[in-house]
Coordinates of C-alpha atoms in Angstrom, one line a residue:
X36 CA 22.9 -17.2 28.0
X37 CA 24.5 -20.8 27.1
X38 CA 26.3 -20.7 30.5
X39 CA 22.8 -20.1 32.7
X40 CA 21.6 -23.1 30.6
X41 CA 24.0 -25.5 30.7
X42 CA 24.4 -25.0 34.5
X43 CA 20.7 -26.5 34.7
X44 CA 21.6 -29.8 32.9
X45 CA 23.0 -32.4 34.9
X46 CA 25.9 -34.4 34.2
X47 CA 24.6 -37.3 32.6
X48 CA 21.9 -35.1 30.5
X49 CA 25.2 -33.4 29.2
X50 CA 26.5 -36.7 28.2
X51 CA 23.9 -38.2 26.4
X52 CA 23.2 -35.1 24.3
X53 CA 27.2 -35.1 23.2
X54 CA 26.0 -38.3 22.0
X55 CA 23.7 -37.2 20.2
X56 CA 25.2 -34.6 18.5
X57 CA 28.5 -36.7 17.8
X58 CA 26.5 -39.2 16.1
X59 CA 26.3 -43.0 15.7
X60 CA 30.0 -43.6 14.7
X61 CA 31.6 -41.7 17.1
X62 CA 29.3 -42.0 19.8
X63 CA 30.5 -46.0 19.3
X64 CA 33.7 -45.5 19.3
X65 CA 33.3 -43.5 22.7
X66 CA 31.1 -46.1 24.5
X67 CA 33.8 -49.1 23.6
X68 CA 35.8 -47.2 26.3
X69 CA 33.3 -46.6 29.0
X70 CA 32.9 -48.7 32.0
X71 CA 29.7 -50.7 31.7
X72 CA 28.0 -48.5 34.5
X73 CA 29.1 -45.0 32.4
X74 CA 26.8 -46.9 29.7
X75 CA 23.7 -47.9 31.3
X76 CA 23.8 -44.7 32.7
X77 CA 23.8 -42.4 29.6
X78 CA 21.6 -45.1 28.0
X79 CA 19.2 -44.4 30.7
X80 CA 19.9 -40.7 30.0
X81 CA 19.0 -41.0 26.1
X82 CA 15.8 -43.1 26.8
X83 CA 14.3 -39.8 28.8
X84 CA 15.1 -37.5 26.7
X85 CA 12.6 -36.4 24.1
X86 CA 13.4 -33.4 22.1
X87 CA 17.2 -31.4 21.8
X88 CA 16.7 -28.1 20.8
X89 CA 19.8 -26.6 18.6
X90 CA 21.0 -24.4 21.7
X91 CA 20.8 -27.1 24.1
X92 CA 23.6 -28.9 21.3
X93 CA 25.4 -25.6 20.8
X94 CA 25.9 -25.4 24.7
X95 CA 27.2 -28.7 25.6
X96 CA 29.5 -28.9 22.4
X97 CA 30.8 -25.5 23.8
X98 CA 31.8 -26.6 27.1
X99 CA 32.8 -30.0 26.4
X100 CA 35.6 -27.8 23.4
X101 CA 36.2 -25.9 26.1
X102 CA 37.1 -28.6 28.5
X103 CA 38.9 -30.9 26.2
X104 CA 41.3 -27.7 25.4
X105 CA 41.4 -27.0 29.3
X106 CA 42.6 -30.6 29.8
X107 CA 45.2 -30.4 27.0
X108 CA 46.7 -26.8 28.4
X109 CA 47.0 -29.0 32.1
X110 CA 48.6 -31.6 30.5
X111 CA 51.3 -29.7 28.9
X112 CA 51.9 -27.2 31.1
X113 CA 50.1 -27.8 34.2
X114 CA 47.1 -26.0 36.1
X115 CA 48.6 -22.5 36.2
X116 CA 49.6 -22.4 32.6
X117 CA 46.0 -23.4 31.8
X118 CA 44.2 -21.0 33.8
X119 CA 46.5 -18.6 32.4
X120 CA 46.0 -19.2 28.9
X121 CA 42.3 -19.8 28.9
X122 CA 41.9 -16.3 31.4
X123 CA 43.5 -14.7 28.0
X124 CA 40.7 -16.5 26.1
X125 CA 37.4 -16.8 27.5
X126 CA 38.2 -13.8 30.4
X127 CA 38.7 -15.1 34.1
X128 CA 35.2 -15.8 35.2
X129 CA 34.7 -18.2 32.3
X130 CA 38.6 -19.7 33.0
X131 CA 37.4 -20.3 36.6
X132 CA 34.7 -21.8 35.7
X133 CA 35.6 -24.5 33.1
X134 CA 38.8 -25.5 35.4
X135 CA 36.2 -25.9 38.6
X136 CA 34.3 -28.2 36.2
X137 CA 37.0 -30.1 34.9
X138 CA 38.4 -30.1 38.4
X139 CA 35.4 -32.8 39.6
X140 CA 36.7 -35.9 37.5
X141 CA 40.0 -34.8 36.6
X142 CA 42.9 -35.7 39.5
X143 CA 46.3 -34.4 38.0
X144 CA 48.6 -37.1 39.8
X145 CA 51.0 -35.2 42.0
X146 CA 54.5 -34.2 41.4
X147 CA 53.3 -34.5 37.7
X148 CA 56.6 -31.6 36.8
X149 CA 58.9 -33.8 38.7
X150 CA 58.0 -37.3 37.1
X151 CA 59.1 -35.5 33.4
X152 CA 62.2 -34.1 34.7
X153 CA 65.0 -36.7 33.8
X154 CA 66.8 -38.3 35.8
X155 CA 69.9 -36.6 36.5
X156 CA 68.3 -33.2 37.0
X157 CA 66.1 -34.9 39.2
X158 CA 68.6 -36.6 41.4
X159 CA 70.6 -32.8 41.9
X160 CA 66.8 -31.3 43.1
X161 CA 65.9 -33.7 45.6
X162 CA 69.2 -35.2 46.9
X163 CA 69.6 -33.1 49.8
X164 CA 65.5 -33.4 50.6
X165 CA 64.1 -35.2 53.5
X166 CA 64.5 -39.0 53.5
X167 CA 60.4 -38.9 53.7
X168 CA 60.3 -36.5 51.2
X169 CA 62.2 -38.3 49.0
X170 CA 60.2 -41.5 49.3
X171 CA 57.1 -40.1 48.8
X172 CA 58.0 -38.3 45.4
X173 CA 60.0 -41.7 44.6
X174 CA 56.3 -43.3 45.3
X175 CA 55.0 -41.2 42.2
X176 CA 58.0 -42.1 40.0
X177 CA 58.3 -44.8 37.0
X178 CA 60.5 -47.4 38.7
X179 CA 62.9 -47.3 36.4
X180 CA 63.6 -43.5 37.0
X181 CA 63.2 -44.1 40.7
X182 CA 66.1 -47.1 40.7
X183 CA 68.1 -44.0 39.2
X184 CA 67.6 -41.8 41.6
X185 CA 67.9 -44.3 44.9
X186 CA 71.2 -45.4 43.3
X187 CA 72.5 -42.1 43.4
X188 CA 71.6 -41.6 47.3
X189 CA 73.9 -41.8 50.4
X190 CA 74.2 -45.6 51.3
X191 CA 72.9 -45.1 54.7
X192 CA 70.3 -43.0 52.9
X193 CA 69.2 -45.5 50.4
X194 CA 68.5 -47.4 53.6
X195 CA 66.2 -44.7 55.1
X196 CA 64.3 -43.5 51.9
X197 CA 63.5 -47.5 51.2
X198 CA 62.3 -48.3 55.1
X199 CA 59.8 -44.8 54.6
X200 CA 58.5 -46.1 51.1
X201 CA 57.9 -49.8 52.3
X202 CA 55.8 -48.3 55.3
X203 CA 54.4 -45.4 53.8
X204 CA 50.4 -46.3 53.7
X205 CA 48.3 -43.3 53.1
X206 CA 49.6 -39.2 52.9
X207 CA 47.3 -36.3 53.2
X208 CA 46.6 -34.0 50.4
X209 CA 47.6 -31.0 52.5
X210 CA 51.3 -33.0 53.0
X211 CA 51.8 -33.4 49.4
X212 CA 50.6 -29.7 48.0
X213 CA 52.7 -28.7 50.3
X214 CA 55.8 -30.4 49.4
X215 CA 54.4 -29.5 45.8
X216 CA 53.9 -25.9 46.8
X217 CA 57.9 -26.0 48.0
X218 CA 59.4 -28.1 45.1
X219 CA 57.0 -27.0 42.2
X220 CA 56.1 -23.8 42.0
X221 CA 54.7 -24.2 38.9
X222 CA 52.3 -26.6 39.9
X223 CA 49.2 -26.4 41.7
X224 CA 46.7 -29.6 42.9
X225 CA 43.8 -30.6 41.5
X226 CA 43.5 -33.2 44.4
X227 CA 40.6 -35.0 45.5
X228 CA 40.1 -34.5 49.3
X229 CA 40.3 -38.3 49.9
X230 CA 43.6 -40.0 51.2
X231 CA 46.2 -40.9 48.1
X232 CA 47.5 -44.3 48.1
X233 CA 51.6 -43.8 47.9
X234 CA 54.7 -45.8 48.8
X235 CA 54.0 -49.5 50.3
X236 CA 55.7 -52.3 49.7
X237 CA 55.2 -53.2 46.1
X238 CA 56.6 -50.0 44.6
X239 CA 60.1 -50.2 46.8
X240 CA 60.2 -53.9 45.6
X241 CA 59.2 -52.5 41.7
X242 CA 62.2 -49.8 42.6
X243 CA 64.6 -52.6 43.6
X244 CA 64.0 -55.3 41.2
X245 CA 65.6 -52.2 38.9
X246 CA 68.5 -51.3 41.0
X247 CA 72.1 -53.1 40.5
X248 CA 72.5 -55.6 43.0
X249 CA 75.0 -54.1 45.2
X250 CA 72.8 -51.3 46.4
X251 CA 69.7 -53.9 46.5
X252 CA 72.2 -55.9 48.6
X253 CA 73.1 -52.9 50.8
X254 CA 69.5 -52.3 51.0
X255 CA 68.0 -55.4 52.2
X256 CA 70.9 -56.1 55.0
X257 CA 70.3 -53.1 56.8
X258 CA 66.5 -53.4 56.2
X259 CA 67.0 -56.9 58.0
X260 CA 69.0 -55.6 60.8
X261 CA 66.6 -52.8 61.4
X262 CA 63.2 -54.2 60.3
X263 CA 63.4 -58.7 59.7
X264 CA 59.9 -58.8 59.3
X265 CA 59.7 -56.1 56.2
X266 CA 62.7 -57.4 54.9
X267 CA 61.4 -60.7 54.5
X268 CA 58.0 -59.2 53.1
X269 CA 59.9 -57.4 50.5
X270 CA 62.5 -60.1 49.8
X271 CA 59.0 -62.6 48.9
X272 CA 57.6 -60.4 46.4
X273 CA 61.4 -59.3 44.5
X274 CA 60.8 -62.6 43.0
X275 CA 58.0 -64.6 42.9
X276 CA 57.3 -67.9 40.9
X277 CA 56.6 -66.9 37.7
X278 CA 59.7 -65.0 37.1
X279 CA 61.2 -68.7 36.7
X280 CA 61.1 -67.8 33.2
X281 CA 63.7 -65.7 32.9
X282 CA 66.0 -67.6 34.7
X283 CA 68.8 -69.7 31.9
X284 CA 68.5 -73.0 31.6
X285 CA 71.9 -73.6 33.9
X286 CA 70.2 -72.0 36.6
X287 CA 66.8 -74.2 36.0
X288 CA 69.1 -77.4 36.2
X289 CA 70.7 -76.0 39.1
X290 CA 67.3 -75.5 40.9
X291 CA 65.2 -78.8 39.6
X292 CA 68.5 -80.6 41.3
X293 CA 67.5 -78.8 45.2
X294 CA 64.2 -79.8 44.6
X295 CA 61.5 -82.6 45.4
X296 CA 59.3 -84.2 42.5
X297 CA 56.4 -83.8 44.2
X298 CA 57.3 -80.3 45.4
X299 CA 57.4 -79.1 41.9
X300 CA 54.2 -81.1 40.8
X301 CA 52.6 -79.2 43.3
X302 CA 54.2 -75.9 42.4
X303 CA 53.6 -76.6 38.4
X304 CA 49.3 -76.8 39.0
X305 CA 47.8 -74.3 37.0
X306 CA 51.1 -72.5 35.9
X307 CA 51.3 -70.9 32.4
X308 CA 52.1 -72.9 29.5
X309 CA 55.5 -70.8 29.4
X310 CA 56.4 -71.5 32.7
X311 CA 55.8 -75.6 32.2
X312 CA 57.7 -75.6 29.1
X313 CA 60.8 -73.9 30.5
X314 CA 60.5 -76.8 33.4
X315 CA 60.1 -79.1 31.2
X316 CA 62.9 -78.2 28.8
X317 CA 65.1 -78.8 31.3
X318 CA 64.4 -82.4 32.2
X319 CA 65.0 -85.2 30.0
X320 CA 62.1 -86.6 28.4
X321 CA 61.2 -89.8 31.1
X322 CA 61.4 -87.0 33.7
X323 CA 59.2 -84.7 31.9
X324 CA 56.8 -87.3 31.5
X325 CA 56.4 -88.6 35.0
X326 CA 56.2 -85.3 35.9
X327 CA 53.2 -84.6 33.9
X328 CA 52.0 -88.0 34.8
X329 CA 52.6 -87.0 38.6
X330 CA 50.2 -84.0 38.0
X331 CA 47.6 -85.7 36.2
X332 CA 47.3 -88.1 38.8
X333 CA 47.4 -85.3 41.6
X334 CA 44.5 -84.2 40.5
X335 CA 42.2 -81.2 42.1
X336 CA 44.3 -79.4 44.5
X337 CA 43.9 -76.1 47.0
X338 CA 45.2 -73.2 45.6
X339 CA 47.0 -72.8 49.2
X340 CA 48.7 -75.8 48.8
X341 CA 50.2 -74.9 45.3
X342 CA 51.3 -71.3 46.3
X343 CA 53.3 -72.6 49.6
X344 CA 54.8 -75.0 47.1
X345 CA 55.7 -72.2 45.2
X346 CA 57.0 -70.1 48.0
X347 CA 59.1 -72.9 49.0
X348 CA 60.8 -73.0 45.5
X349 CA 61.7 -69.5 45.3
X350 CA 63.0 -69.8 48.7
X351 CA 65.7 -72.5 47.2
X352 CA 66.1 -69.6 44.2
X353 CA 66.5 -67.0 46.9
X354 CA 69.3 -69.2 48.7
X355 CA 71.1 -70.6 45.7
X356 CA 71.6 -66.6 44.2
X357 CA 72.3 -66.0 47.9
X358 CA 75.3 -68.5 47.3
X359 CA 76.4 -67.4 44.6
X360 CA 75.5 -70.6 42.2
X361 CA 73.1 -69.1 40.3
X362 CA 72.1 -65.6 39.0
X363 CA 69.2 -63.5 38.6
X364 CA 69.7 -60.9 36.4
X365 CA 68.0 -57.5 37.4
X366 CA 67.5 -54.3 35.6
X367 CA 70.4 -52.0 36.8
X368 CA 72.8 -54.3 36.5
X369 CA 75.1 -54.2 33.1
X370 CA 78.1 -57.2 33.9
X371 CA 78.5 -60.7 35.2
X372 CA 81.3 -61.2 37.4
X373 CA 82.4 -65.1 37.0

């Protein structure tokens, strides 16, 4: 009886009488994380409605237990285990049924078994895969676990899976529950039927940044040998001009010598107030002032103008680290060799 009746309330009717039965408090707490569209809409939703009977409450609390408990069972143990668990429950009709219903907002991200396996079991499941199939699971991955598992790879494989990942743009839902189907049996795909965004650019240079340098290094060569346009493309983005900060202040001397006053004026409009100070540490006080004078006098200035400035800076970073007179420290790397 609650089941036929709940079916003949929409979505946002459901929503706004949960809000009502939660009550004021709750109900709050709820809307301070709702996008302001979710809002208007439910508010629109509670401005119609005119009287809740008890069973209309009773219904919607019922389903939305039920799909909060669905969502926890996914969580832990994926999709099977929860259909499994709630069949035991509520009976298989009523499983099927709150799983097709949680199924319209909630997107379990794929390989969702793999990314809590550590890293070393990881790294002995997928290192004989397909170089593709290895970068698009790597796509899904926490950098840091996916620097772990391309340092483990085949040089000339590291090579391989990095080229697939920086020119991987969209994969088909029926590619990756597949590969899903083959590497995790245990979980099934609560996919939308729209293209998933994996791989590009950003997450190889994310992956790299966390590598040691010797297998970035090995990386980047043979990307440039193969590919000098997406080598320079990812080399751009592995450090850009903010990261300045964590550079030490022998390596800020170092660059402020290989680079023009009015260069870094440029490059210094509209920066944090972290990034100025480190600058400005490193220059003795006269400097540091005709610098800031320099910048006041500037005045308005196209935001073009200041990120080629930039750009050329961390192209003098680039070649200095290149040349061994300064270092950037990155996150797999554990020694300085002087």
């Amino acid at each position: 009886m609650r089941l036929a009746q709940a079916t003949k309330l929409r979505g946002g009717q459901k929503a706004a009488i949960l809000v009502i039965a939660l009550g004021e408090e709750v109900s709050a707490k709820i809307f301070s994380h709702l996008s302001d569209q979710d809002i208007e809409d439910i508010t629109m939703e509670l401005a119609n409605i005119r009287n809740v009977d008890n069973e209309e409450i009773d219904t919607v609390l019922e389903e939305f237990y039920d799909m909060g408990v669905a969502q926890r069972f996914i969580t832990s143990g994926g999709v099977d285990y929860a259909r499994t668990v709630l069949s035991k429950a509520l009976g298989d009709a009523k499983a099927s049924e709150v799983l097709q219903r949680l199924s319209t907002f909630l997107q379990v991200k794929p390989f969702d078994l793999i990314r809590k396996t550590d890293a070393s079991s990881l790294i002995n499941f997928i290192h004989h895969e397909h170089a593709q199939t290895i970068a698009l699971i790597l796509s899904y991955l926490d950098p840091v676990k996916g620097a772990q598992v391309i340092q483990s790879l085949d040089p000339t494989k590291q090579v391989d899976v990095a080229r697939r990942m920086a020119l991987m743009d969209q994969t088909s839902p029926e590619v990756i529950r597949e590969i899903e189907r083959v590497l995790e049996k245990n979980l099934s795909s609560l996919l939308n039927q729209e293209f998933n965004q994996a791989g590009g650019v950003p997450v190889l240079v994310d992956i790299l940044n966390k590598v040691d340098r010797a297998t970035e290094k090995a990386i980047l060569e043979k990307l440039e040998e193969e590919d000098p346009g997406l080598a320079e493309e990812v080399k751009n983005r592995m450090f850009i001009f903010e990261d300045i900060v964590h550079l030490n202040d022998r390596a800020i001397q170092q660059v402020l010598k290989e680079v023009d006053t009015k260069e870094l004026s440029l490059a210094l409009k509209g920066v944090s107030e972290e990034v100025m100070n480190k600058i400005l540490k490193n220059l003795s006080k006269r400097a540091g002032a005709m610098l800031v004078e320099d910048m006041e006098f500037m005045g308005p200035v196209r935001l073009k103008d200041v990120e080629s400035s930039q750009q050329r800076i961390v192209n003098v970073i680039r070649s200095l680290e290149e040349a061994g007179e300064i270092v950037i420290v990155r996150g797999g790397e554990d020694e300085l060799v002087m």
